[in-house]
Amino acid sequence: MKKKAIIAAVSAIAIALSLAACGGGSGGGSSVAKNCTNKIVVKSAPVVTVWAWYPNMAKVVDNFNNGHKDVQVCWTNVGQGGDEYNKFQTAVAAGKGAPDVVMLEADHLANYQIQGALVDISKYGGNSVKKNFSEGAWKDVSVGSAVYAAPIDGGPMAMIYRKDIFAKYGITPPTTWAEYQQDAQKVKDAGGPLFGDLGANTPAVMMALQIQKGAMPFTYDPTKPKNVGVSLDDSASKDVLDYWGGLVKDKLVGVQDQFTADYISGVVGGKYATYISAAWAPGYLSGAGVGQGTDKGQFASAPLPQWDASNPVSVNWGGSAFAVTTQATDKKLSTEVATGLYADNASLEDGWKNQVIFPLNQGVLKSDAFVNAEVAFFGGQTVNKDIYIPAENAYKGFTYSPFQVYYYAQLQAELAKVNAGSETGSEAAAAVQKSVETYAKKQGFTVS
Amino acid sequence: MTSAPAIASPRRRTPRVPLSSTQRAAQRRRAAIGWLFIAPFGVVFLLFLVAPLAYALGLSLFTKGLATGTEFAWFANYIQAFTDPSFLRGVGFVVTFSLVLIPIQMALSLGVALVLDALTSRFARFSRLVIFLPYAIPAVIGAIMWGFLYSPTFGPLGQLFGLIGQQAPFLLDADHVFGGLINVVTWQWAGYYMIIIYAALQGIDPSIYEAARIDGASSWQVALRIKVPLVSNALLLILVFALIGTLQFFTEPAVLRPISNGGITPDFTPNLYAYTTAFSYAQFNYASAISFALGIVVFICVYIFLFATRKRGSFLS
Amino acid sequence: MTTLSTPAVTPMRRRRTNRNIVPHLFLGVLVVYFLIPLWWMIINSSKDAAGLFGGTGAMWFAKDINFLGNLQDLFTYNGGIYLHWLGNSALYAIVGGVGSTAIAVLAGYGFAKFRFRGRNLSFALLLGSVMVPLTALVIPTFILFANLHLTDTIWAVILPSLLNPFGVYLMRVYAGDAVPDELLDAARVDGAGEFRTFAQVALPLMRPAVVTVLLLSMVATWNNYFLPLAMLSDNGLFPVTVGLGLWQSLASANNGGGHSLWSLIVIGSLVSIIPLIIAFLSLQKYWQGGLSIGSLK
């Protein structure tokens, strides 16, 4: 009995040790590359650690490592968006544990730049890739002459819709938000599905839609880091929130959180006639199983509805860049990685062909193959030429706050209340303004 | 939630007798050896509890703004916490949640334990294991599973309501999240409490109820009048640990938050609020203050509870 | 037990079986309730993403049963990372569990069998530490470990899990009851040193409690989520709980790189709970006895 127990214990320990040992993998003494998701091709080269969540990142990293003898990338996916930001934020606060290069969405750069977490890569040769990007795209990652990241992709917004549902209820893509509401009502009256969805967990979409109507949520100049303008309850912001609050109240759109299994299965099942989203959305949808079954070829894209059709405004959701962190051991090599990773033709092509990125690299944006691509997810529609490139070209850039994470959390909480019917859009706008303003003052900003 | 241990009240020791000087020396030596036995735990306790706590206490006395530097602020963070609507709402929630959850959980686990104690069938033994099983399932995995089950689109509830052409309620949205979480937590922990009570019941000498049986008491009367008072110590300690665990409610709401359609906010419980404040907003100073403020609340609640049941210090020997 | 000890007469026994129907029904309802999530998990681990989200019914099998396919997928996806996670969980649980139990046994024995200045104060502090909120510890521990370059190593998970005040409490109570002072004194009179007395006399008597504390602390480490989540970013070091959490967050955003992770999450959850269930079932005799430690008197 006793002997048996001992044997069992010993073998359990042995199994555990051997299983865990498999995880040991490459690396060794160096504190940088312990466990890479990818293979290191050139074992002798120094290694730069990267956090990123692009769906095709594995291929991108292989492309980079195969093409570089002087440096190798060790990549980890620590989670998408918020999950990664939590980890990065923690590492920044602790002063340890950050990777050398980190993937950040454009709206989060100021958040980390103000904490001194990001390196000005222009000092390490980062400007060498400036020529590949439009002035606007480069402006989004720089402050004056300082550059805090190398842009990869953008998120020009458009409206994805179900052709089958539109055909069934006899509607054409709405060009204004007024039409969007009328069409939604029409579909509902005919017993059709929801027209769209107001997920509380995508506050960045709400912000973009408010900006589309003329809102200017923040004024912030990183060269004067103590001043910030917070204007979240102006009439445009209130109008847009009230508009969506009204759609929710009339049960024209759903209140399901996005990026969840429930939402995806709703999209697959034709529960929503439209999806207000960005150029990278098709790749995310198709990877999650959308457009492969009965819904195959049923999707199409149309320009984002406007408030004033004669005066269209283009807005953006998402789109990321690679930043070098101040914790990077070799900032020059890290800059080489930040500017060179996902910048080779093979990676970019894989990215845009699968629609997981809308590239900002001008070489791709202007290439025939990209412009005239017939996208399978949209049943062969040439969405780049017709929808996304014009939207990107018309996008004028946003100004983000240095506490964007907090702002999004507040907006998300208030959106949830609007969705629950316990608050109107205007009340939500006022509440967000109040809490963000209080927070900014508490953080020592002069708020205007 | 933290797990509760099994229970006991140690037996009283015999009174001391005056000692001679050699005996006293021997006792000093033995005291030193006693410390030696405790030393490894002492080191771990100091390194992984006292040191982090002291550090956090230090952190909580400073303020740090994005646009300002770090400043010593005395108790400003605590004043802020106890006037912070997010924190107060969170405290209000966990207190209410405890008041609803704990009676349900206790009634269920005590009821099951009494029934199991009275039955010897194979099915009873099987039930005992099944009811205990969720304890062996990590809270994260439990929460992931319930998240699937609660889905209005592809969960069983949605399909059930679909049969009668109704939209199923989403048990994690703002209106239903209270009940939705009560269910998850009860499922996860009731079995564990049941087992502890059951073990205590099994420890009772059966001859105690023989007399009552002979006097004609029914099984109900035996259960309520004899068994329950005899395991009251076990019940009390479970209650205290359930109370502490529930006031620190964290894992389930944290895991279910991303799929709750906003029903679970980042400041839903004080612990979740502290976690978000630290790891999302990087306000480690204020987050530490929130944690300590919660510690104070827990201490007060437990003290009130023990005072109310007049069992103060009964589990300190 | 108790029902059997009453003298059984035939008519009385019949009445008892009738009366037993109600409690059995009560148990039956509860068994169904407690099994629902497990049933769901077993059924759905046989489905692919389409079956999972398709309308065929959440509580019954889809048309094609793809259990083995999912299982193979689980163990091969991303270079078999799931197996690493299981191994990590086992490593953390075993090292953390054994370590914390050893420490708790020593301390519990020390508290129970030696009288010294500061004993009651230390013990009260120990019990009070139960009231410390988790986040209050995770945040500063993270910062301290980061300064020691211990974050993102296995020690970041193992070392904090050595702290087990409950275990000390249980061991103290049990040692106090199950190890008679007279026996220890006899050993000492025979000239055995304190540590030999402990190892040869006290320890064998404390065995049921040791198994219980070991099992409970292993479960606690195995189930731990937020400590490793905060401490580790290298997914090769993740325990299975954090790994599944990562998949959960990646799944809905196509971060499997075109590979739907939903089926993997379901079957991965199922596989991850099997070791603990086996441990509980096979050690039933020990822990059920251990849990009753001094629960009376």
mmCIF file of C-alpha atoms in Angstrom, chain B residues 115-230:
data_model
loop_
_atom_site.group_PDB
_atom_site.id
_atom_site.type_symbol
_atom_site.label_atom_id
_atom_site.label_comp_id
_atom_site.label_asym_id
_atom_site.label_seq_id
_atom_site.Cartn_x
_atom_site.Cartn_y
_atom_site.Cartn_z
ATOM 1 C CA VAL B 115 -29.707 13.706 3.906
ATOM 2 C CA LEU B 116 -26.465 11.978 2.973
ATOM 3 C CA ASP B 117 -25.731 11.302 6.620
ATOM 4 C CA ALA B 118 -29.026 9.485 6.954
ATOM 5 C CA LEU B 119 -28.702 7.412 3.771
ATOM 6 C CA THR B 120 -26.347 4.593 2.977
ATOM 7 C CA SER B 121 -27.445 3.672 -0.519
ATOM 8 C CA ARG B 122 -25.035 3.458 -3.418
ATOM 9 C CA PHE B 123 -26.847 6.321 -5.074
ATOM 10 C CA ALA B 124 -26.222 8.468 -2.003
ATOM 11 C CA ARG B 125 -22.507 7.784 -2.227
ATOM 12 C CA PHE B 126 -22.583 8.618 -5.924
ATOM 13 C CA SER B 127 -24.473 11.855 -5.273
ATOM 14 C CA ARG B 128 -21.969 12.839 -2.645
ATOM 15 C CA LEU B 129 -19.155 12.619 -5.164
ATOM 16 C CA VAL B 130 -21.060 14.348 -7.929
ATOM 17 C CA ILE B 131 -22.072 17.244 -5.713
ATOM 18 C CA PHE B 132 -18.502 17.607 -4.523
ATOM 19 C CA LEU B 133 -17.060 17.357 -8.037
ATOM 20 C CA PRO B 134 -17.270 21.054 -9.016
ATOM 21 C CA TYR B 135 -14.759 21.827 -6.287
ATOM 22 C CA ALA B 136 -12.153 19.950 -8.334
ATOM 23 C CA ILE B 137 -12.920 22.082 -11.377
ATOM 24 C CA PRO B 138 -10.930 25.311 -11.601
ATOM 25 C CA ALA B 139 -13.107 28.371 -11.146
ATOM 26 C CA VAL B 140 -11.898 29.674 -14.511
ATOM 27 C CA ILE B 141 -13.068 26.568 -16.285
ATOM 28 C CA GLY B 142 -16.343 26.561 -14.388
ATOM 29 C CA ALA B 143 -16.898 30.134 -15.458
ATOM 30 C CA ILE B 144 -16.020 29.380 -19.082
ATOM 31 C CA MET B 145 -18.518 26.498 -19.067
ATOM 32 C CA TRP B 146 -21.309 28.532 -17.522
ATOM 33 C CA GLY B 147 -20.537 31.270 -20.014
ATOM 34 C CA PHE B 148 -21.320 28.813 -22.814
ATOM 35 C CA LEU B 149 -24.400 27.520 -21.024
ATOM 36 C CA TYR B 150 -25.735 31.041 -20.516
ATOM 37 C CA SER B 151 -25.365 31.930 -24.182
ATOM 38 C CA PRO B 152 -28.690 33.154 -25.526
ATOM 39 C CA THR B 153 -27.767 32.036 -29.059
ATOM 40 C CA PHE B 154 -26.422 28.532 -28.626
ATOM 41 C CA GLY B 155 -26.868 27.697 -24.949
ATOM 42 C CA PRO B 156 -29.538 25.279 -23.760
ATOM 43 C CA LEU B 157 -31.514 28.094 -22.152
ATOM 44 C CA GLY B 158 -31.741 29.912 -25.467
ATOM 45 C CA GLN B 159 -32.879 26.736 -27.195
ATOM 46 C CA LEU B 160 -35.414 25.983 -24.486
ATOM 47 C CA PHE B 161 -36.955 29.427 -24.774
ATOM 48 C CA GLY B 162 -36.685 29.161 -28.544
ATOM 49 C CA LEU B 163 -39.092 26.201 -28.444
ATOM 50 C CA ILE B 164 -41.822 28.438 -27.074
ATOM 51 C CA GLY B 165 -40.781 31.270 -29.359
ATOM 52 C CA GLN B 166 -39.347 33.438 -26.614
ATOM 53 C CA GLN B 167 -36.056 35.239 -26.258
ATOM 54 C CA ALA B 168 -34.165 33.702 -23.357
ATOM 55 C CA PRO B 169 -32.945 36.047 -20.657
ATOM 56 C CA PHE B 170 -29.194 36.511 -20.707
ATOM 57 C CA LEU B 171 -28.129 35.612 -17.206
ATOM 58 C CA LEU B 172 -25.097 37.866 -17.256
ATOM 59 C CA ASP B 173 -26.661 41.142 -18.362
ATOM 60 C CA ALA B 174 -27.228 43.935 -15.899
ATOM 61 C CA ASP B 175 -30.712 42.714 -14.941
ATOM 62 C CA HIS B 176 -29.888 39.072 -14.319
ATOM 63 C CA VAL B 177 -26.223 38.993 -13.434
ATOM 64 C CA PHE B 178 -26.908 38.734 -9.716
ATOM 65 C CA GLY B 179 -28.804 35.487 -10.091
ATOM 66 C CA GLY B 180 -26.467 34.273 -12.798
ATOM 67 C CA LEU B 181 -23.482 34.578 -10.497
ATOM 68 C CA ILE B 182 -25.301 33.141 -7.476
ATOM 69 C CA ASN B 183 -25.850 30.051 -9.572
ATOM 70 C CA VAL B 184 -22.222 29.745 -10.677
ATOM 71 C CA VAL B 185 -20.843 30.189 -7.182
ATOM 72 C CA THR B 186 -23.348 27.862 -5.565
ATOM 73 C CA TRP B 187 -22.570 25.202 -8.130
ATOM 74 C CA GLN B 188 -18.846 25.618 -7.551
ATOM 75 C CA TRP B 189 -18.720 25.687 -3.761
ATOM 76 C CA ALA B 190 -21.818 24.106 -2.220
ATOM 77 C CA GLY B 191 -20.346 20.627 -2.590
ATOM 78 C CA TYR B 192 -17.200 21.545 -0.740
ATOM 79 C CA TYR B 193 -19.122 22.962 2.193
ATOM 80 C CA MET B 194 -21.396 19.948 2.087
ATOM 81 C CA ILE B 195 -18.437 17.577 2.396
ATOM 82 C CA ILE B 196 -17.078 19.421 5.417
ATOM 83 C CA ILE B 197 -20.414 19.341 7.191
ATOM 84 C CA TYR B 198 -20.890 15.741 6.163
ATOM 85 C CA ALA B 199 -17.469 14.810 7.537
ATOM 86 C CA ALA B 200 -18.383 16.510 10.800
ATOM 87 C CA LEU B 201 -21.698 14.641 10.947
ATOM 88 C CA GLN B 202 -19.957 11.344 10.348
ATOM 89 C CA GLY B 203 -17.710 12.112 13.265
ATOM 90 C CA ILE B 204 -20.610 12.180 15.719
ATOM 91 C CA ASP B 205 -20.876 9.155 17.926
ATOM 92 C CA PRO B 206 -24.129 7.459 16.783
ATOM 93 C CA SER B 207 -24.971 6.381 20.302
ATOM 94 C CA ILE B 208 -25.837 10.023 20.986
ATOM 95 C CA TYR B 209 -29.012 9.781 18.940
ATOM 96 C CA GLU B 210 -29.975 6.326 20.061
ATOM 97 C CA ALA B 211 -31.461 7.790 23.204
ATOM 98 C CA ALA B 212 -33.466 10.309 21.235
ATOM 99 C CA ARG B 213 -34.712 7.589 18.899
ATOM 100 C CA ILE B 214 -35.861 5.520 21.776
ATOM 101 C CA ASP B 215 -37.703 8.551 23.102
ATOM 102 C CA GLY B 216 -39.572 8.538 19.791
ATOM 103 C CA ALA B 217 -37.964 11.509 18.084
ATOM 104 C CA SER B 218 -38.377 11.542 14.290
ATOM 105 C CA SER B 219 -35.357 11.732 11.996
ATOM 106 C CA TRP B 220 -36.199 15.394 11.379
ATOM 107 C CA GLN B 221 -36.151 16.108 15.053
ATOM 108 C CA VAL B 222 -32.899 14.227 15.479
ATOM 109 C CA ALA B 223 -31.395 16.167 12.585
ATOM 110 C CA LEU B 224 -32.453 19.599 13.757
ATOM 111 C CA ARG B 225 -32.209 19.217 17.516
ATOM 112 C CA ILE B 226 -29.161 17.015 17.832
ATOM 113 C CA LYS B 227 -27.093 16.871 14.681
ATOM 114 C CA VAL B 228 -27.136 20.537 13.707
ATOM 115 C CA PRO B 229 -26.108 21.826 17.158
ATOM 116 C CA LEU B 230 -23.323 19.273 17.232
#
